[in-house]
């Protein structure tokens, strides 16, 4: 399978986390890969089928990615597919970035404790390149599968910090 996932339990409700994840203006702040440069263009907050672009950089090469929200379940799941386009034609891409939010420890408000605590949400972050165009050339040879696990772990650490702050 051409996918890698990392998970982390974060003290927050799924709604709090979902609100951060569907705001493209926060993506560069959360990004653990160091590739996102911000300057998003498109709707905010994101919804099903929305298209947005993001400033990116790999080394000294700056570019814009084009992203389309392809999976969306309010407060539970959001995923976008990213593409490199030139004059409206998709040249490379097809990778998906996915966040699945699962309430644990009363994050859904059903712990019965009645103490107002937020509970915990398990966030599973997945990089899926199974639909990518030219996956061997664009994803695997440059070493993204090896590098993305640690980068995604950092992203989840930043998400946990952002929701607290």
PDB file of C-alpha atoms in Angstrom:
ATOM      1  CA  UNK A   1       0.000   0.000   0.000  1.00  0.00           C
ATOM      2  CA  UNK A   2       1.196   3.488  -0.750  1.00  0.00           C
ATOM      3  CA  UNK A   3       0.184   5.295   2.434  1.00  0.00           C
ATOM      4  CA  UNK A   4       1.647   6.177   5.795  1.00  0.00           C
ATOM      5  CA  UNK A   5      -0.296   7.163   8.917  1.00  0.00           C
ATOM      6  CA  UNK A   6       0.580   8.559  12.310  1.00  0.00           C
ATOM      7  CA  UNK A   7      -1.779   9.052  15.250  1.00  0.00           C
ATOM      8  CA  UNK A   8      -1.789  11.120  18.398  1.00  0.00           C
ATOM      9  CA  UNK A   9      -4.288  11.609  21.187  1.00  0.00           C
ATOM     10  CA  UNK A  10      -4.914  15.329  21.702  1.00  0.00           C
ATOM     11  CA  UNK A  11      -6.790  16.927  24.591  1.00  0.00           C
ATOM     12  CA  UNK A  12      -9.504  18.707  22.611  1.00  0.00           C
ATOM     13  CA  UNK A  13     -12.872  18.012  21.079  1.00  0.00           C
ATOM     14  CA  UNK A  14     -13.159  16.843  17.472  1.00  0.00           C
ATOM     15  CA  UNK A  15     -14.918  20.136  16.679  1.00  0.00           C
ATOM     16  CA  UNK A  16     -12.014  22.259  17.982  1.00  0.00           C
ATOM     17  CA  UNK A  17      -9.519  20.259  15.932  1.00  0.00           C
ATOM     18  CA  UNK A  18     -11.719  20.185  12.834  1.00  0.00           C
ATOM     19  CA  UNK A  19     -12.094  23.971  12.936  1.00  0.00           C
ATOM     20  CA  UNK A  20      -8.290  24.341  12.820  1.00  0.00           C
ATOM     21  CA  UNK A  21      -7.819  21.777  10.051  1.00  0.00           C
ATOM     22  CA  UNK A  22     -10.390  23.293   7.709  1.00  0.00           C
ATOM     23  CA  UNK A  23      -8.808  26.739   7.903  1.00  0.00           C
ATOM     24  CA  UNK A  24      -6.130  26.932   5.151  1.00  0.00           C
ATOM     25  CA  UNK A  25      -4.668  30.052   6.796  1.00  0.00           C
ATOM     26  CA  UNK A  26      -3.487  27.780   9.654  1.00  0.00           C
ATOM     27  CA  UNK A  27      -1.950  25.027   7.489  1.00  0.00           C
ATOM     28  CA  UNK A  28       1.566  26.533   7.218  1.00  0.00           C
ATOM     29  CA  UNK A  29       1.640  27.027  11.002  1.00  0.00           C
ATOM     30  CA  UNK A  30       0.724  23.359  11.535  1.00  0.00           C
ATOM     31  CA  UNK A  31       2.940  21.890   8.810  1.00  0.00           C
ATOM     32  CA  UNK A  32       5.793  19.732  10.105  1.00  0.00           C
ATOM     33  CA  UNK A  33       7.421  19.221   6.701  1.00  0.00           C
ATOM     34  CA  UNK A  34       8.665  22.776   6.260  1.00  0.00           C
ATOM     35  CA  UNK A  35       7.304  22.868   2.709  1.00  0.00           C
ATOM     36  CA  UNK A  36       4.180  25.003   3.199  1.00  0.00           C
ATOM     37  CA  UNK A  37       4.724  28.720   2.845  1.00  0.00           C
ATOM     38  CA  UNK A  38       1.149  29.868   3.329  1.00  0.00           C
ATOM     39  CA  UNK A  39      -0.595  32.546   1.282  1.00  0.00           C
ATOM     40  CA  UNK A  40      -3.659  30.339   0.754  1.00  0.00           C
ATOM     41  CA  UNK A  41      -6.154  31.276  -1.913  1.00  0.00           C
ATOM     42  CA  UNK A  42      -9.704  29.948  -1.826  1.00  0.00           C
ATOM     43  CA  UNK A  43     -12.537  29.519   0.635  1.00  0.00           C
ATOM     44  CA  UNK A  44     -12.191  29.391   4.395  1.00  0.00           C
ATOM     45  CA  UNK A  45     -13.424  27.458   6.210  1.00  0.00           C
ATOM     46  CA  UNK A  46     -13.132  24.558   3.792  1.00  0.00           C
ATOM     47  CA  UNK A  47     -16.116  22.442   2.853  1.00  0.00           C
ATOM     48  CA  UNK A  48     -16.791  19.418   0.637  1.00  0.00           C
ATOM     49  CA  UNK A  49     -15.384  19.842  -2.879  1.00  0.00           C
ATOM     50  CA  UNK A  50     -13.712  23.176  -2.123  1.00  0.00           C
ATOM     51  CA  UNK A  51     -10.621  24.071  -4.116  1.00  0.00           C
ATOM     52  CA  UNK A  52      -7.762  26.048  -2.581  1.00  0.00           C
ATOM     53  CA  UNK A  53      -4.120  26.701  -3.351  1.00  0.00           C
ATOM     54  CA  UNK A  54      -1.123  27.087  -1.085  1.00  0.00           C
ATOM     55  CA  UNK A  55       2.347  28.575  -1.401  1.00  0.00           C
ATOM     56  CA  UNK A  56       4.960  25.811  -1.245  1.00  0.00           C
ATOM     57  CA  UNK A  57       8.729  25.389  -1.467  1.00  0.00           C
ATOM     58  CA  UNK A  58      11.123  22.498  -1.914  1.00  0.00           C
ATOM     59  CA  UNK A  59      14.625  23.718  -1.367  1.00  0.00           C
ATOM     60  CA  UNK A  60      14.902  26.928  -3.373  1.00  0.00           C
ATOM     61  CA  UNK A  61      12.032  26.060  -5.700  1.00  0.00           C
ATOM     62  CA  UNK A  62       8.847  27.955  -4.856  1.00  0.00           C
ATOM     63  CA  UNK A  63       5.501  26.962  -6.371  1.00  0.00           C
ATOM     64  CA  UNK A  64       1.789  26.728  -5.603  1.00  0.00           C
ATOM     65  CA  UNK A  65      -0.089  23.542  -4.936  1.00  0.00           C
ATOM     66  CA  UNK A  66      -3.728  23.198  -5.954  1.00  0.00           C
ATOM     67  CA  UNK A  67      -5.860  21.226  -3.522  1.00  0.00           C
ATOM     68  CA  UNK A  68      -9.394  19.856  -3.621  1.00  0.00           C
ATOM     69  CA  UNK A  69     -11.304  18.649  -0.547  1.00  0.00           C
ATOM     70  CA  UNK A  70     -12.186  15.055  -1.481  1.00  0.00           C
ATOM     71  CA  UNK A  71     -13.374  13.644   1.863  1.00  0.00           C
ATOM     72  CA  UNK A  72     -15.415  15.549   4.408  1.00  0.00           C
ATOM     73  CA  UNK A  73     -17.420  14.533   7.425  1.00  0.00           C
ATOM     74  CA  UNK A  74     -18.100  17.407   9.826  1.00  0.00           C
ATOM     75  CA  UNK A  75     -15.996  17.167  12.997  1.00  0.00           C
ATOM     76  CA  UNK A  76     -14.697  13.700  12.005  1.00  0.00           C
ATOM     77  CA  UNK A  77     -12.814  13.667   8.686  1.00  0.00           C
ATOM     78  CA  UNK A  78     -11.225  15.998   6.164  1.00  0.00           C
ATOM     79  CA  UNK A  79      -8.904  15.133   3.288  1.00  0.00           C
ATOM     80  CA  UNK A  80      -7.618  17.024   0.297  1.00  0.00           C
ATOM     81  CA  UNK A  81      -5.901  15.901  -2.856  1.00  0.00           C
ATOM     82  CA  UNK A  82      -2.974  18.015  -4.007  1.00  0.00           C
ATOM     83  CA  UNK A  83      -1.885  18.717  -7.584  1.00  0.00           C
ATOM     84  CA  UNK A  84       0.717  20.612  -9.491  1.00  0.00           C
ATOM     85  CA  UNK A  85      -1.027  22.388 -12.343  1.00  0.00           C
ATOM     86  CA  UNK A  86       0.173  24.356 -15.323  1.00  0.00           C
ATOM     87  CA  UNK A  87      -2.344  26.371 -17.325  1.00  0.00           C
ATOM     88  CA  UNK A  88      -5.197  24.410 -15.786  1.00  0.00           C
ATOM     89  CA  UNK A  89      -3.735  20.976 -16.593  1.00  0.00           C
ATOM     90  CA  UNK A  90      -2.836  18.575 -13.810  1.00  0.00           C
ATOM     91  CA  UNK A  91       0.758  17.560 -14.375  1.00  0.00           C
ATOM     92  CA  UNK A  92       1.787  15.870 -11.136  1.00  0.00           C
ATOM     93  CA  UNK A  93       0.128  15.057  -7.861  1.00  0.00           C
ATOM     94  CA  UNK A  94      -2.862  13.125  -6.687  1.00  0.00           C
ATOM     95  CA  UNK A  95      -1.477  12.625  -3.190  1.00  0.00           C
ATOM     96  CA  UNK A  96      -3.999  12.904  -0.361  1.00  0.00           C
ATOM     97  CA  UNK A  97      -3.591  14.459   3.047  1.00  0.00           C
ATOM     98  CA  UNK A  98      -6.176  13.053   5.441  1.00  0.00           C
ATOM     99  CA  UNK A  99      -7.138  13.799   9.043  1.00  0.00           C
ATOM    100  CA  UNK A 100      -9.495  11.461  10.864  1.00  0.00           C
ATOM    101  CA  UNK A 101     -10.812  12.559  14.274  1.00  0.00           C
ATOM    102  CA  UNK A 102     -12.043   9.900  16.708  1.00  0.00           C
ATOM    103  CA  UNK A 103     -13.371  10.923  20.132  1.00  0.00           C
ATOM    104  CA  UNK A 104     -11.865   9.012  23.063  1.00  0.00           C
ATOM    105  CA  UNK A 105     -12.096   9.730  26.760  1.00  0.00           C
ATOM    106  CA  UNK A 106     -15.240  11.855  26.552  1.00  0.00           C
ATOM    107  CA  UNK A 107     -14.223  14.208  23.753  1.00  0.00           C
ATOM    108  CA  UNK A 108     -17.692  13.768  22.308  1.00  0.00           C
ATOM    109  CA  UNK A 109     -19.248  15.001  25.564  1.00  0.00           C
ATOM    110  CA  UNK A 110     -20.543  11.575  26.603  1.00  0.00           C
ATOM    111  CA  UNK A 111     -18.073  10.724  29.373  1.00  0.00           C
ATOM    112  CA  UNK A 112     -20.731  11.457  31.970  1.00  0.00           C
ATOM    113  CA  UNK A 113     -18.179  13.139  34.231  1.00  0.00           C
ATOM    114  CA  UNK A 114     -20.111  16.386  34.158  1.00  0.00           C
ATOM    115  CA  UNK A 115     -16.922  18.302  34.899  1.00  0.00           C
ATOM    116  CA  UNK A 116     -16.784  20.198  31.611  1.00  0.00           C
ATOM    117  CA  UNK A 117     -13.496  18.595  30.595  1.00  0.00           C
ATOM    118  CA  UNK A 118     -12.802  18.473  26.888  1.00  0.00           C
ATOM    119  CA  UNK A 119     -11.755  14.834  26.761  1.00  0.00           C
ATOM    120  CA  UNK A 120      -9.350  13.507  24.173  1.00  0.00           C
ATOM    121  CA  UNK A 121      -9.516  13.024  20.422  1.00  0.00           C
ATOM    122  CA  UNK A 122      -7.360  10.572  18.487  1.00  0.00           C
ATOM    123  CA  UNK A 123      -6.113  12.295  15.334  1.00  0.00           C
ATOM    124  CA  UNK A 124      -4.920   9.992  12.570  1.00  0.00           C
ATOM    125  CA  UNK A 125      -2.983  11.836   9.891  1.00  0.00           C
ATOM    126  CA  UNK A 126      -2.424   9.969   6.611  1.00  0.00           C
ATOM    127  CA  UNK A 127      -0.312  10.711   3.545  1.00  0.00           C
ATOM    128  CA  UNK A 128      -1.722   8.534   0.737  1.00  0.00           C
ATOM    129  CA  UNK A 129       0.052   8.468  -2.603  1.00  0.00           C
ATOM    130  CA  UNK A 130      -1.797   5.439  -4.016  1.00  0.00           C
ATOM    131  CA  UNK A 131      -3.643   7.708  -6.509  1.00  0.00           C
ATOM    132  CA  UNK A 132      -0.622   9.835  -7.385  1.00  0.00           C
ATOM    133  CA  UNK A 133       0.412  10.418 -10.954  1.00  0.00           C
ATOM    134  CA  UNK A 134       3.970   9.093 -11.432  1.00  0.00           C
ATOM    135  CA  UNK A 135       4.253   7.901  -7.802  1.00  0.00           C
ATOM    136  CA  UNK A 136       7.654   6.266  -8.168  1.00  0.00           C
ATOM    137  CA  UNK A 137       9.209   9.370  -9.740  1.00  0.00           C
ATOM    138  CA  UNK A 138       7.406  12.121  -7.809  1.00  0.00           C
ATOM    139  CA  UNK A 139       6.968  10.553  -4.358  1.00  0.00           C
ATOM    140  CA  UNK A 140       9.122   7.494  -3.772  1.00  0.00           C
ATOM    141  CA  UNK A 141      12.483   8.323  -5.415  1.00  0.00           C
ATOM    142  CA  UNK A 142      12.698  11.731  -3.674  1.00  0.00           C
ATOM    143  CA  UNK A 143      12.178   9.854  -0.362  1.00  0.00           C
ATOM    144  CA  UNK A 144       8.871  11.324   0.765  1.00  0.00           C
ATOM    145  CA  UNK A 145       7.541   8.127   2.365  1.00  0.00           C
ATOM    146  CA  UNK A 146      10.601   7.979   4.643  1.00  0.00           C
ATOM    147  CA  UNK A 147      10.475  11.697   5.490  1.00  0.00           C
ATOM    148  CA  UNK A 148       6.729  12.118   5.919  1.00  0.00           C
ATOM    149  CA  UNK A 149       6.326   9.987   9.077  1.00  0.00           C
ATOM    150  CA  UNK A 150       8.492  12.280  11.223  1.00  0.00           C
ATOM    151  CA  UNK A 151       7.080  15.396   9.523  1.00  0.00           C
ATOM    152  CA  UNK A 152       3.499  14.253  10.178  1.00  0.00           C
ATOM    153  CA  UNK A 153       4.356  13.527  13.828  1.00  0.00           C
ATOM    154  CA  UNK A 154       5.581  17.130  14.096  1.00  0.00           C
ATOM    155  CA  UNK A 155       2.370  18.336  12.428  1.00  0.00           C
ATOM    156  CA  UNK A 156       0.294  16.568  15.096  1.00  0.00           C
ATOM    157  CA  UNK A 157       2.475  18.096  17.838  1.00  0.00           C
ATOM    158  CA  UNK A 158       1.837  21.531  16.341  1.00  0.00           C
ATOM    159  CA  UNK A 159      -1.891  20.808  16.068  1.00  0.00           C
ATOM    160  CA  UNK A 160      -1.948  19.893  19.775  1.00  0.00           C
ATOM    161  CA  UNK A 161      -0.145  23.146  20.636  1.00  0.00           C
ATOM    162  CA  UNK A 162      -2.381  25.249  18.396  1.00  0.00           C
ATOM    163  CA  UNK A 163      -5.593  23.926  19.912  1.00  0.00           C
ATOM    164  CA  UNK A 164      -4.281  24.705  23.419  1.00  0.00           C
ATOM    165  CA  UNK A 165      -3.105  28.195  22.460  1.00  0.00           C
TER     166      UNK A 165
END
